[in-house]
Amino acid sequence: MRKLLLQVQTTVDGYMGGPAGEMDWMSFNWSPDVGNYITAMTADVDTIVLGRKLAEGFIPVWESRPEHEDDKTIDWMINTPKVVISKSLTESPWANATVANGDIAETIKNLKAEPGGDLIAYGGSTLVTSLIAANLIDELHLFVNPVAIGAGIPVFAAGAYTPLRQVAATPFECGITALHFAPKES
């Protein structure tokens, strides 16, 4: 069965965005060791899962071939099929992306049951908190930036009890630390 991985940048105090969704706190000057980690983490991934709001920015940015990214990463981001979870879209306005607008748990369970490689979710916040709350993520990769912002959009929904077990903690030269967790089995 396919696994669902989550990769999200977060602050030390657990936010994936500022109060109004600001992301100016993120470290974008990644050291090569971050890229090596991501390459290894995504080696078996063949599908990207996105929320609609993130997809509206994510897909066009990668299709514009950002100058600060290498061609191999850009090609992977463009060519990897995407599933956009949306309550408002009925069809995809993007190439290489399909829309799923049914029950999120059922959608993810069906995707996991299909043949193929693993899935990776990048967000946004509604999707991430929904996936975590429904216990649908098999591996959480939290890229903790060395900054606290005090308030914002949390990775974990308020009041959500989420028992995890640590798989690894990997510090990078640029100051980010990847915390790799899996659901804690009861």
PDB file of N, CA and C in Angstrom, residues 72-164:
ATOM      1  N   LYS A  72      16.304  19.791 -12.502  1.00  0.00           N
ATOM      2  CA  LYS A  72      15.823  18.466 -12.084  1.00  0.00           C
ATOM      3  C   LYS A  72      14.641  18.604 -11.118  1.00  0.00           C
ATOM      4  N   THR A  73      14.757  19.505 -10.132  1.00  0.00           N
ATOM      5  CA  THR A  73      13.673  19.723  -9.173  1.00  0.00           C
ATOM      6  C   THR A  73      12.448  20.312  -9.864  1.00  0.00           C
ATOM      7  N   ILE A  74      12.676  21.306 -10.726  1.00  0.00           N
ATOM      8  CA  ILE A  74      11.564  21.924 -11.450  1.00  0.00           C
ATOM      9  C   ILE A  74      10.829  20.885 -12.295  1.00  0.00           C
ATOM     10  N   ASP A  75      11.564  20.080 -13.034  1.00  0.00           N
ATOM     11  CA  ASP A  75      10.941  19.055 -13.878  1.00  0.00           C
ATOM     12  C   ASP A  75      10.145  18.067 -13.040  1.00  0.00           C
ATOM     13  N   TRP A  76      10.695  17.672 -11.888  1.00  0.00           N
ATOM     14  CA  TRP A  76       9.979  16.727 -11.015  1.00  0.00           C
ATOM     15  C   TRP A  76       8.677  17.361 -10.531  1.00  0.00           C
ATOM     16  N   MET A  77       8.740  18.609 -10.093  1.00  0.00           N
ATOM     17  CA  MET A  77       7.540  19.290  -9.584  1.00  0.00           C
ATOM     18  C   MET A  77       6.490  19.459 -10.682  1.00  0.00           C
ATOM     19  N   ILE A  78       6.913  19.759 -11.887  1.00  0.00           N
ATOM     20  CA  ILE A  78       5.965  19.941 -12.994  1.00  0.00           C
ATOM     21  C   ILE A  78       5.404  18.598 -13.465  1.00  0.00           C
ATOM     22  N   ASN A  79       6.263  17.607 -13.619  1.00  0.00           N
ATOM     23  CA  ASN A  79       5.862  16.344 -14.240  1.00  0.00           C
ATOM     24  C   ASN A  79       5.182  15.349 -13.306  1.00  0.00           C
ATOM     25  N   THR A  80       5.329  15.519 -12.009  1.00  0.00           N
ATOM     26  CA  THR A  80       4.684  14.600 -11.070  1.00  0.00           C
ATOM     27  C   THR A  80       3.187  14.908 -11.032  1.00  0.00           C
ATOM     28  N   PRO A  81       2.337  13.897 -11.250  1.00  0.00           N
ATOM     29  CA  PRO A  81       0.890  14.127 -11.202  1.00  0.00           C
ATOM     30  C   PRO A  81       0.461  14.696  -9.845  1.00  0.00           C
ATOM     31  N   LYS A  82      -0.542  15.568  -9.895  1.00  0.00           N
ATOM     32  CA  LYS A  82      -1.040  16.214  -8.693  1.00  0.00           C
ATOM     33  C   LYS A  82      -2.523  15.912  -8.509  1.00  0.00           C
ATOM     34  N   VAL A  83      -2.904  15.770  -7.240  1.00  0.00           N
ATOM     35  CA  VAL A  83      -4.310  15.664  -6.874  1.00  0.00           C
ATOM     36  C   VAL A  83      -4.599  16.870  -6.001  1.00  0.00           C
ATOM     37  N   VAL A  84      -5.547  17.692  -6.433  1.00  0.00           N
ATOM     38  CA  VAL A  84      -5.907  18.896  -5.703  1.00  0.00           C
ATOM     39  C   VAL A  84      -7.207  18.625  -4.957  1.00  0.00           C
ATOM     40  N   ILE A  85      -7.146  18.723  -3.642  1.00  0.00           N
ATOM     41  CA  ILE A  85      -8.326  18.518  -2.801  1.00  0.00           C
ATOM     42  C   ILE A  85      -9.070  19.843  -2.733  1.00  0.00           C
ATOM     43  N   SER A  86     -10.327  19.851  -3.172  1.00  0.00           N
ATOM     44  CA  SER A  86     -11.081  21.103  -3.235  1.00  0.00           C
ATOM     45  C   SER A  86     -12.568  20.847  -3.052  1.00  0.00           C
ATOM     46  N   LYS A  87     -13.205  21.766  -2.351  1.00  0.00           N
ATOM     47  CA  LYS A  87     -14.658  21.719  -2.222  1.00  0.00           C
ATOM     48  C   LYS A  87     -15.322  22.597  -3.281  1.00  0.00           C
ATOM     49  N   SER A  88     -14.535  23.498  -3.909  1.00  0.00           N
ATOM     50  CA  SER A  88     -15.131  24.453  -4.845  1.00  0.00           C
ATOM     51  C   SER A  88     -14.842  24.161  -6.315  1.00  0.00           C
ATOM     52  N   LEU A  89     -13.720  23.516  -6.619  1.00  0.00           N
ATOM     53  CA  LEU A  89     -13.398  23.191  -8.017  1.00  0.00           C
ATOM     54  C   LEU A  89     -14.090  21.902  -8.439  1.00  0.00           C
ATOM     55  N   THR A  90     -14.524  21.862  -9.682  1.00  0.00           N
ATOM     56  CA  THR A  90     -15.085  20.620 -10.213  1.00  0.00           C
ATOM     57  C   THR A  90     -14.160  19.993 -11.248  1.00  0.00           C
ATOM     58  N   GLU A  91     -13.293  20.826 -11.836  1.00  0.00           N
ATOM     59  CA  GLU A  91     -12.295  20.311 -12.769  1.00  0.00           C
ATOM     60  C   GLU A  91     -11.023  21.126 -12.611  1.00  0.00           C
ATOM     61  N   SER A  92      -9.934  20.540 -13.030  1.00  0.00           N
ATOM     62  CA  SER A  92      -8.638  21.175 -12.846  1.00  0.00           C
ATOM     63  C   SER A  92      -8.337  22.189 -13.940  1.00  0.00           C
ATOM     64  N   PRO A  93      -7.904  23.402 -13.539  1.00  0.00           N
ATOM     65  CA  PRO A  93      -7.460  24.368 -14.533  1.00  0.00           C
ATOM     66  C   PRO A  93      -5.983  24.179 -14.906  1.00  0.00           C
ATOM     67  N   TRP A  94      -5.330  23.183 -14.309  1.00  0.00           N
ATOM     68  CA  TRP A  94      -3.901  22.979 -14.503  1.00  0.00           C
ATOM     69  C   TRP A  94      -3.629  21.674 -15.249  1.00  0.00           C
ATOM     70  N   ALA A  95      -2.554  21.677 -16.005  1.00  0.00           N
ATOM     71  CA  ALA A  95      -2.101  20.447 -16.653  1.00  0.00           C
ATOM     72  C   ALA A  95      -1.553  19.512 -15.579  1.00  0.00           C
ATOM     73  N   ASN A  96      -1.702  18.229 -15.792  1.00  0.00           N
ATOM     74  CA  ASN A  96      -1.130  17.209 -14.917  1.00  0.00           C
ATOM     75  C   ASN A  96      -1.683  17.255 -13.491  1.00  0.00           C
ATOM     76  N   ALA A  97      -2.907  17.739 -13.343  1.00  0.00           N
ATOM     77  CA  ALA A  97      -3.543  17.791 -12.026  1.00  0.00           C
ATOM     78  C   ALA A  97      -5.007  17.402 -12.159  1.00  0.00           C
ATOM     79  N   THR A  98      -5.471  16.622 -11.212  1.00  0.00           N
ATOM     80  CA  THR A  98      -6.887  16.269 -11.147  1.00  0.00           C
ATOM     81  C   THR A  98      -7.450  16.827  -9.850  1.00  0.00           C
ATOM     82  N   VAL A  99      -8.756  17.006  -9.820  1.00  0.00           N
ATOM     83  CA  VAL A  99      -9.428  17.539  -8.640  1.00  0.00           C
ATOM     84  C   VAL A  99     -10.199  16.416  -7.960  1.00  0.00           C
ATOM     85  N   ALA A 100     -10.055  16.365  -6.638  1.00  0.00           N
ATOM     86  CA  ALA A 100     -10.849  15.438  -5.820  1.00  0.00           C
ATOM     87  C   ALA A 100     -11.651  16.297  -4.850  1.00  0.00           C
ATOM     88  N   ASN A 101     -12.962  16.202  -4.936  1.00  0.00           N
ATOM     89  CA  ASN A 101     -13.768  17.049  -4.059  1.00  0.00           C
ATOM     90  C   ASN A 101     -14.750  16.260  -3.213  1.00  0.00           C
ATOM     91  N   GLY A 102     -14.459  15.001  -2.993  1.00  0.00           N
ATOM     92  CA  GLY A 102     -15.287  14.193  -2.110  1.00  0.00           C
ATOM     93  C   GLY A 102     -14.738  14.221  -0.693  1.00  0.00           C
ATOM     94  N   ASP A 103     -15.138  13.260   0.089  1.00  0.00           N
ATOM     95  CA  ASP A 103     -14.663  13.122   1.461  1.00  0.00           C
ATOM     96  C   ASP A 103     -13.148  12.932   1.457  1.00  0.00           C
ATOM     97  N   ILE A 104     -12.436  13.738   2.222  1.00  0.00           N
ATOM     98  CA  ILE A 104     -10.974  13.704   2.198  1.00  0.00           C
ATOM     99  C   ILE A 104     -10.417  12.356   2.650  1.00  0.00           C
ATOM    100  N   ALA A 105     -10.992  11.764   3.694  1.00  0.00           N
ATOM    101  CA  ALA A 105     -10.503  10.468   4.180  1.00  0.00           C
ATOM    102  C   ALA A 105     -10.693   9.398   3.122  1.00  0.00           C
ATOM    103  N   GLU A 106     -11.856   9.380   2.502  1.00  0.00           N
ATOM    104  CA  GLU A 106     -12.128   8.399   1.454  1.00  0.00           C
ATOM    105  C   GLU A 106     -11.211   8.616   0.251  1.00  0.00           C
ATOM    106  N   THR A 107     -11.007   9.869  -0.118  1.00  0.00           N
ATOM    107  CA  THR A 107     -10.126  10.200  -1.243  1.00  0.00           C
ATOM    108  C   THR A 107      -8.711   9.685  -0.995  1.00  0.00           C
ATOM    109  N   ILE A 108      -8.162   9.978   0.173  1.00  0.00           N
ATOM    110  CA  ILE A 108      -6.793   9.563   0.486  1.00  0.00           C
ATOM    111  C   ILE A 108      -6.702   8.045   0.594  1.00  0.00           C
ATOM    112  N   LYS A 109      -7.667   7.421   1.220  1.00  0.00           N
ATOM    113  CA  LYS A 109      -7.650   5.951   1.328  1.00  0.00           C
ATOM    114  C   LYS A 109      -7.701   5.311  -0.055  1.00  0.00           C
ATOM    115  N   ASN A 110      -8.501   5.878  -0.968  1.00  0.00           N
ATOM    116  CA  ASN A 110      -8.558   5.354  -2.337  1.00  0.00           C
ATOM    117  C   ASN A 110      -7.233   5.556  -3.063  1.00  0.00           C
ATOM    118  N   LEU A 111      -6.621   6.722  -2.898  1.00  0.00           N
ATOM    119  CA  LEU A 111      -5.320   6.971  -3.526  1.00  0.00           C
ATOM    120  C   LEU A 111      -4.262   6.007  -2.991  1.00  0.00           C
ATOM    121  N   LYS A 112      -4.274   5.763  -1.690  1.00  0.00           N
ATOM    122  CA  LYS A 112      -3.302   4.843  -1.094  1.00  0.00           C
ATOM    123  C   LYS A 112      -3.495   3.414  -1.599  1.00  0.00           C
ATOM    124  N   ALA A 113      -4.718   3.059  -1.923  1.00  0.00           N
ATOM    125  CA  ALA A 113      -5.019   1.694  -2.371  1.00  0.00           C
ATOM    126  C   ALA A 113      -4.662   1.471  -3.842  1.00  0.00           C
ATOM    127  N   GLU A 114      -4.468   2.559  -4.594  1.00  0.00           N
ATOM    128  CA  GLU A 114      -4.116   2.427  -6.012  1.00  0.00           C
ATOM    129  C   GLU A 114      -2.667   1.937  -6.138  1.00  0.00           C
ATOM    130  N   PRO A 115      -2.354   1.277  -7.254  1.00  0.00           N
ATOM    131  CA  PRO A 115      -0.953   0.897  -7.469  1.00  0.00           C
ATOM    132  C   PRO A 115      -0.101   2.136  -7.728  1.00  0.00           C
ATOM    133  N   GLY A 116       1.153   2.042  -7.395  1.00  0.00           N
ATOM    134  CA  GLY A 116       2.067   3.150  -7.663  1.00  0.00           C
ATOM    135  C   GLY A 116       2.957   3.446  -6.486  1.00  0.00           C
ATOM    136  N   GLY A 117       3.672   4.560  -6.613  1.00  0.00           N
ATOM    137  CA  GLY A 117       4.582   4.993  -5.565  1.00  0.00           C
ATOM    138  C   GLY A 117       3.835   5.733  -4.470  1.00  0.00           C
ATOM    139  N   ASP A 118       4.613   6.324  -3.592  1.00  0.00           N
ATOM    140  CA  ASP A 118       4.038   7.043  -2.464  1.00  0.00           C
ATOM    141  C   ASP A 118       3.461   8.385  -2.901  1.00  0.00           C
ATOM    142  N   LEU A 119       2.720   9.001  -1.970  1.00  0.00           N
ATOM    143  CA  LEU A 119       2.108  10.303  -2.153  1.00  0.00           C
ATOM    144  C   LEU A 119       2.786  11.284  -1.204  1.00  0.00           C
ATOM    145  N   ILE A 120       2.866  12.550  -1.593  1.00  0.00           N
ATOM    146  CA  ILE A 120       3.370  13.572  -0.682  1.00  0.00           C
ATOM    147  C   ILE A 120       2.416  14.746  -0.680  1.00  0.00           C
ATOM    148  N   ALA A 121       2.079  15.232   0.516  1.00  0.00           N
ATOM    149  CA  ALA A 121       1.252  16.420   0.685  1.00  0.00           C
ATOM    150  C   ALA A 121       2.145  17.576   1.101  1.00  0.00           C
ATOM    151  N   TYR A 122       1.940  18.713   0.460  1.00  0.00           N
ATOM    152  CA  TYR A 122       2.683  19.914   0.808  1.00  0.00           C
ATOM    153  C   TYR A 122       1.808  20.939   1.535  1.00  0.00           C
ATOM    154  N   GLY A 123       0.521  20.756   1.572  1.00  0.00           N
ATOM    155  CA  GLY A 123      -0.342  21.714   2.258  1.00  0.00           C
ATOM    156  C   GLY A 123      -1.394  22.209   1.306  1.00  0.00           C
ATOM    157  N   GLY A 124      -2.012  23.232   1.688  1.00  0.00           N
ATOM    158  CA  GLY A 124      -1.960  24.227   2.735  1.00  0.00           C
ATOM    159  C   GLY A 124      -2.554  23.792   4.040  1.00  0.00           C
ATOM    160  N   SER A 125      -2.822  24.818   4.823  1.00  0.00           N
ATOM    161  CA  SER A 125      -3.145  24.603   6.227  1.00  0.00           C
ATOM    162  C   SER A 125      -4.420  23.793   6.435  1.00  0.00           C
ATOM    163  N   THR A 126      -5.466  24.061   5.692  1.00  0.00           N
ATOM    164  CA  THR A 126      -6.712  23.307   5.868  1.00  0.00           C
ATOM    165  C   THR A 126      -6.485  21.835   5.539  1.00  0.00           C
ATOM    166  N   LEU A 127      -5.773  21.586   4.446  1.00  0.00           N
ATOM    167  CA  LEU A 127      -5.491  20.208   4.059  1.00  0.00           C
ATOM    168  C   LEU A 127      -4.632  19.521   5.117  1.00  0.00           C
ATOM    169  N   VAL A 128      -3.551  20.177   5.541  1.00  0.00           N
ATOM    170  CA  VAL A 128      -2.622  19.569   6.497  1.00  0.00           C
ATOM    171  C   VAL A 128      -3.338  19.221   7.801  1.00  0.00           C
ATOM    172  N   THR A 129      -4.056  20.182   8.381  1.00  0.00           N
ATOM    173  CA  THR A 129      -4.721  19.898   9.657  1.00  0.00           C
ATOM    174  C   THR A 129      -5.794  18.817   9.499  1.00  0.00           C
ATOM    175  N   SER A 130      -6.468  18.790   8.340  1.00  0.00           N
ATOM    176  CA  SER A 130      -7.477  17.744   8.096  1.00  0.00           C
ATOM    177  C   SER A 130      -6.838  16.368   7.981  1.00  0.00           C
ATOM    178  N   LEU A 131      -5.726  16.281   7.248  1.00  0.00           N
ATOM    179  CA  LEU A 131      -5.035  14.994   7.094  1.00  0.00           C
ATOM    180  C   LEU A 131      -4.504  14.478   8.428  1.00  0.00           C
ATOM    181  N   ILE A 132      -3.929  15.377   9.221  1.00  0.00           N
ATOM    182  CA  ILE A 132      -3.401  14.980  10.532  1.00  0.00           C
ATOM    183  C   ILE A 132      -4.540  14.549  11.443  1.00  0.00           C
ATOM    184  N   ALA A 133      -5.606  15.347  11.501  1.00  0.00           N
ATOM    185  CA  ALA A 133      -6.741  15.029  12.377  1.00  0.00           C
ATOM    186  C   ALA A 133      -7.381  13.692  12.022  1.00  0.00           C
ATOM    187  N   ALA A 134      -7.392  13.338  10.734  1.00  0.00           N
ATOM    188  CA  ALA A 134      -7.986  12.067  10.288  1.00  0.00           C
ATOM    189  C   ALA A 134      -6.987  10.914  10.343  1.00  0.00           C
ATOM    190  N   ASN A 135      -5.779  11.187  10.840  1.00  0.00           N
ATOM    191  CA  ASN A 135      -4.732  10.169  10.970  1.00  0.00           C
ATOM    192  C   ASN A 135      -4.448   9.489   9.628  1.00  0.00           C
ATOM    193  N   LEU A 136      -4.316  10.298   8.579  1.00  0.00           N
ATOM    194  CA  LEU A 136      -4.089   9.767   7.237  1.00  0.00           C
ATOM    195  C   LEU A 136      -2.628   9.822   6.800  1.00  0.00           C
ATOM    196  N   ILE A 137      -1.793  10.531   7.561  1.00  0.00           N
ATOM    197  CA  ILE A 137      -0.396  10.708   7.185  1.00  0.00           C
ATOM    198  C   ILE A 137       0.450   9.603   7.801  1.00  0.00           C
ATOM    199  N   ASP A 138       1.294   9.010   6.982  1.00  0.00           N
ATOM    200  CA  ASP A 138       2.166   7.921   7.436  1.00  0.00           C
ATOM    201  C   ASP A 138       3.530   8.426   7.895  1.00  0.00           C
ATOM    202  N   GLU A 139       3.988   9.528   7.312  1.00  0.00           N
ATOM    203  CA  GLU A 139       5.268  10.128   7.699  1.00  0.00           C
ATOM    204  C   GLU A 139       5.121  11.639   7.678  1.00  0.00           C
ATOM    205  N   LEU A 140       5.473  12.272   8.784  1.00  0.00           N
ATOM    206  CA  LEU A 140       5.475  13.732   8.860  1.00  0.00           C
ATOM    207  C   LEU A 140       6.919  14.203   8.806  1.00  0.00           C
ATOM    208  N   HIS A 141       7.212  15.091   7.887  1.00  0.00           N
ATOM    209  CA  HIS A 141       8.548  15.683   7.764  1.00  0.00           C
ATOM    210  C   HIS A 141       8.367  17.186   7.984  1.00  0.00           C
ATOM    211  N   LEU A 142       8.630  17.616   9.208  1.00  0.00           N
ATOM    212  CA  LEU A 142       8.471  19.016   9.572  1.00  0.00           C
ATOM    213  C   LEU A 142       9.818  19.705   9.443  1.00  0.00           C
ATOM    214  N   PHE A 143       9.906  20.674   8.552  1.00  0.00           N
ATOM    215  CA  PHE A 143      11.137  21.430   8.336  1.00  0.00           C
ATOM    216  C   PHE A 143      11.073  22.655   9.244  1.00  0.00           C
ATOM    217  N   VAL A 144      11.684  22.521  10.421  1.00  0.00           N
ATOM    218  CA  VAL A 144      11.591  23.542  11.457  1.00  0.00           C
ATOM    219  C   VAL A 144      12.614  24.642  11.194  1.00  0.00           C
ATOM    220  N   ASN A 145      12.088  25.834  10.934  1.00  0.00           N
ATOM    221  CA  ASN A 145      12.926  27.002  10.700  1.00  0.00           C
ATOM    222  C   ASN A 145      13.321  27.595  12.054  1.00  0.00           C
ATOM    223  N   PRO A 146      14.524  28.132  12.178  1.00  0.00           N
ATOM    224  CA  PRO A 146      14.992  28.648  13.461  1.00  0.00           C
ATOM    225  C   PRO A 146      14.404  30.029  13.784  1.00  0.00           C
ATOM    226  N   VAL A 147      13.078  30.052  13.944  1.00  0.00           N
ATOM    227  CA  VAL A 147      12.386  31.299  14.239  1.00  0.00           C
ATOM    228  C   VAL A 147      11.068  30.961  14.950  1.00  0.00           C
ATOM    229  N   ALA A 148      10.671  31.833  15.872  1.00  0.00           N
ATOM    230  CA  ALA A 148       9.359  31.739  16.515  1.00  0.00           C
ATOM    231  C   ALA A 148       8.595  32.997  16.146  1.00  0.00           C
ATOM    232  N   ILE A 149       7.296  32.857  15.854  1.00  0.00           N
ATOM    233  CA  ILE A 149       6.505  34.024  15.457  1.00  0.00           C
ATOM    234  C   ILE A 149       5.373  34.333  16.447  1.00  0.00           C
ATOM    235  N   GLY A 150       5.133  33.473  17.416  1.00  0.00           N
ATOM    236  CA  GLY A 150       4.188  33.769  18.479  1.00  0.00           C
ATOM    237  C   GLY A 150       2.728  33.502  18.184  1.00  0.00           C
ATOM    238  N   ALA A 151       2.325  33.586  16.944  1.00  0.00           N
ATOM    239  CA  ALA A 151       0.930  33.334  16.567  1.00  0.00           C
ATOM    240  C   ALA A 151       0.886  33.069  15.074  1.00  0.00           C
ATOM    241  N   GLY A 152      -0.132  32.352  14.647  1.00  0.00           N
ATOM    242  CA  GLY A 152      -0.259  32.095  13.221  1.00  0.00           C
ATOM    243  C   GLY A 152      -1.134  30.908  12.926  1.00  0.00           C
ATOM    244  N   ILE A 153      -0.893  30.305  11.779  1.00  0.00           N
ATOM    245  CA  ILE A 153      -1.650  29.146  11.313  1.00  0.00           C
ATOM    246  C   ILE A 153      -0.902  27.896  11.777  1.00  0.00           C
ATOM    247  N   PRO A 154      -1.504  27.117  12.693  1.00  0.00           N
ATOM    248  CA  PRO A 154      -0.788  25.974  13.261  1.00  0.00           C
ATOM    249  C   PRO A 154      -0.740  24.762  12.326  1.00  0.00           C
ATOM    250  N   VAL A 155       0.313  23.971  12.490  1.00  0.00           N
ATOM    251  CA  VAL A 155       0.406  22.698  11.782  1.00  0.00           C
ATOM    252  C   VAL A 155      -0.631  21.737  12.348  1.00  0.00           C
ATOM    253  N   PHE A 156      -0.786  21.746  13.658  1.00  0.00           N
ATOM    254  CA  PHE A 156      -1.731  20.858  14.337  1.00  0.00           C
ATOM    255  C   PHE A 156      -2.911  21.684  14.837  1.00  0.00           C
ATOM    256  N   ALA A 157      -4.125  21.225  14.533  1.00  0.00           N
ATOM    257  CA  ALA A 157      -5.331  21.947  14.936  1.00  0.00           C
ATOM    258  C   ALA A 157      -5.406  22.050  16.453  1.00  0.00           C
ATOM    259  N   ALA A 158      -5.927  23.178  16.932  1.00  0.00           N
ATOM    260  CA  ALA A 158      -6.085  23.390  18.371  1.00  0.00           C
ATOM    261  C   ALA A 158      -6.934  22.272  18.967  1.00  0.00           C
ATOM    262  N   GLY A 159      -6.464  21.726  20.061  1.00  0.00           N
ATOM    263  CA  GLY A 159      -7.197  20.677  20.759  1.00  0.00           C
ATOM    264  C   GLY A 159      -7.071  19.290  20.150  1.00  0.00           C
ATOM    265  N   ALA A 160      -6.316  19.170  19.058  1.00  0.00           N
ATOM    266  CA  ALA A 160      -6.159  17.868  18.402  1.00  0.00           C
ATOM    267  C   ALA A 160      -5.061  17.075  19.109  1.00  0.00           C
ATOM    268  N   TYR A 161      -5.414  15.936  19.620  1.00  0.00           N
ATOM    269  CA  TYR A 161      -4.438  15.056  20.261  1.00  0.00           C
ATOM    270  C   TYR A 161      -3.829  14.187  19.169  1.00  0.00           C
ATOM    271  N   THR A 162      -2.522  14.294  18.982  1.00  0.00           N
ATOM    272  CA  THR A 162      -1.844  13.603  17.892  1.00  0.00           C
ATOM    273  C   THR A 162      -0.599  12.902  18.426  1.00  0.00           C
ATOM    274  N   PRO A 163      -0.729  11.668  18.884  1.00  0.00           N
ATOM    275  CA  PRO A 163       0.464  10.957  19.381  1.00  0.00           C
ATOM    276  C   PRO A 163       1.368  10.535  18.223  1.00  0.00           C
ATOM    277  N   LEU A 164       2.641  10.897  18.342  1.00  0.00           N
ATOM    278  CA  LEU A 164       3.621  10.612  17.301  1.00  0.00           C
ATOM    279  C   LEU A 164       4.830   9.922  17.910  1.00  0.00           C
TER     280      LEU A 164
END
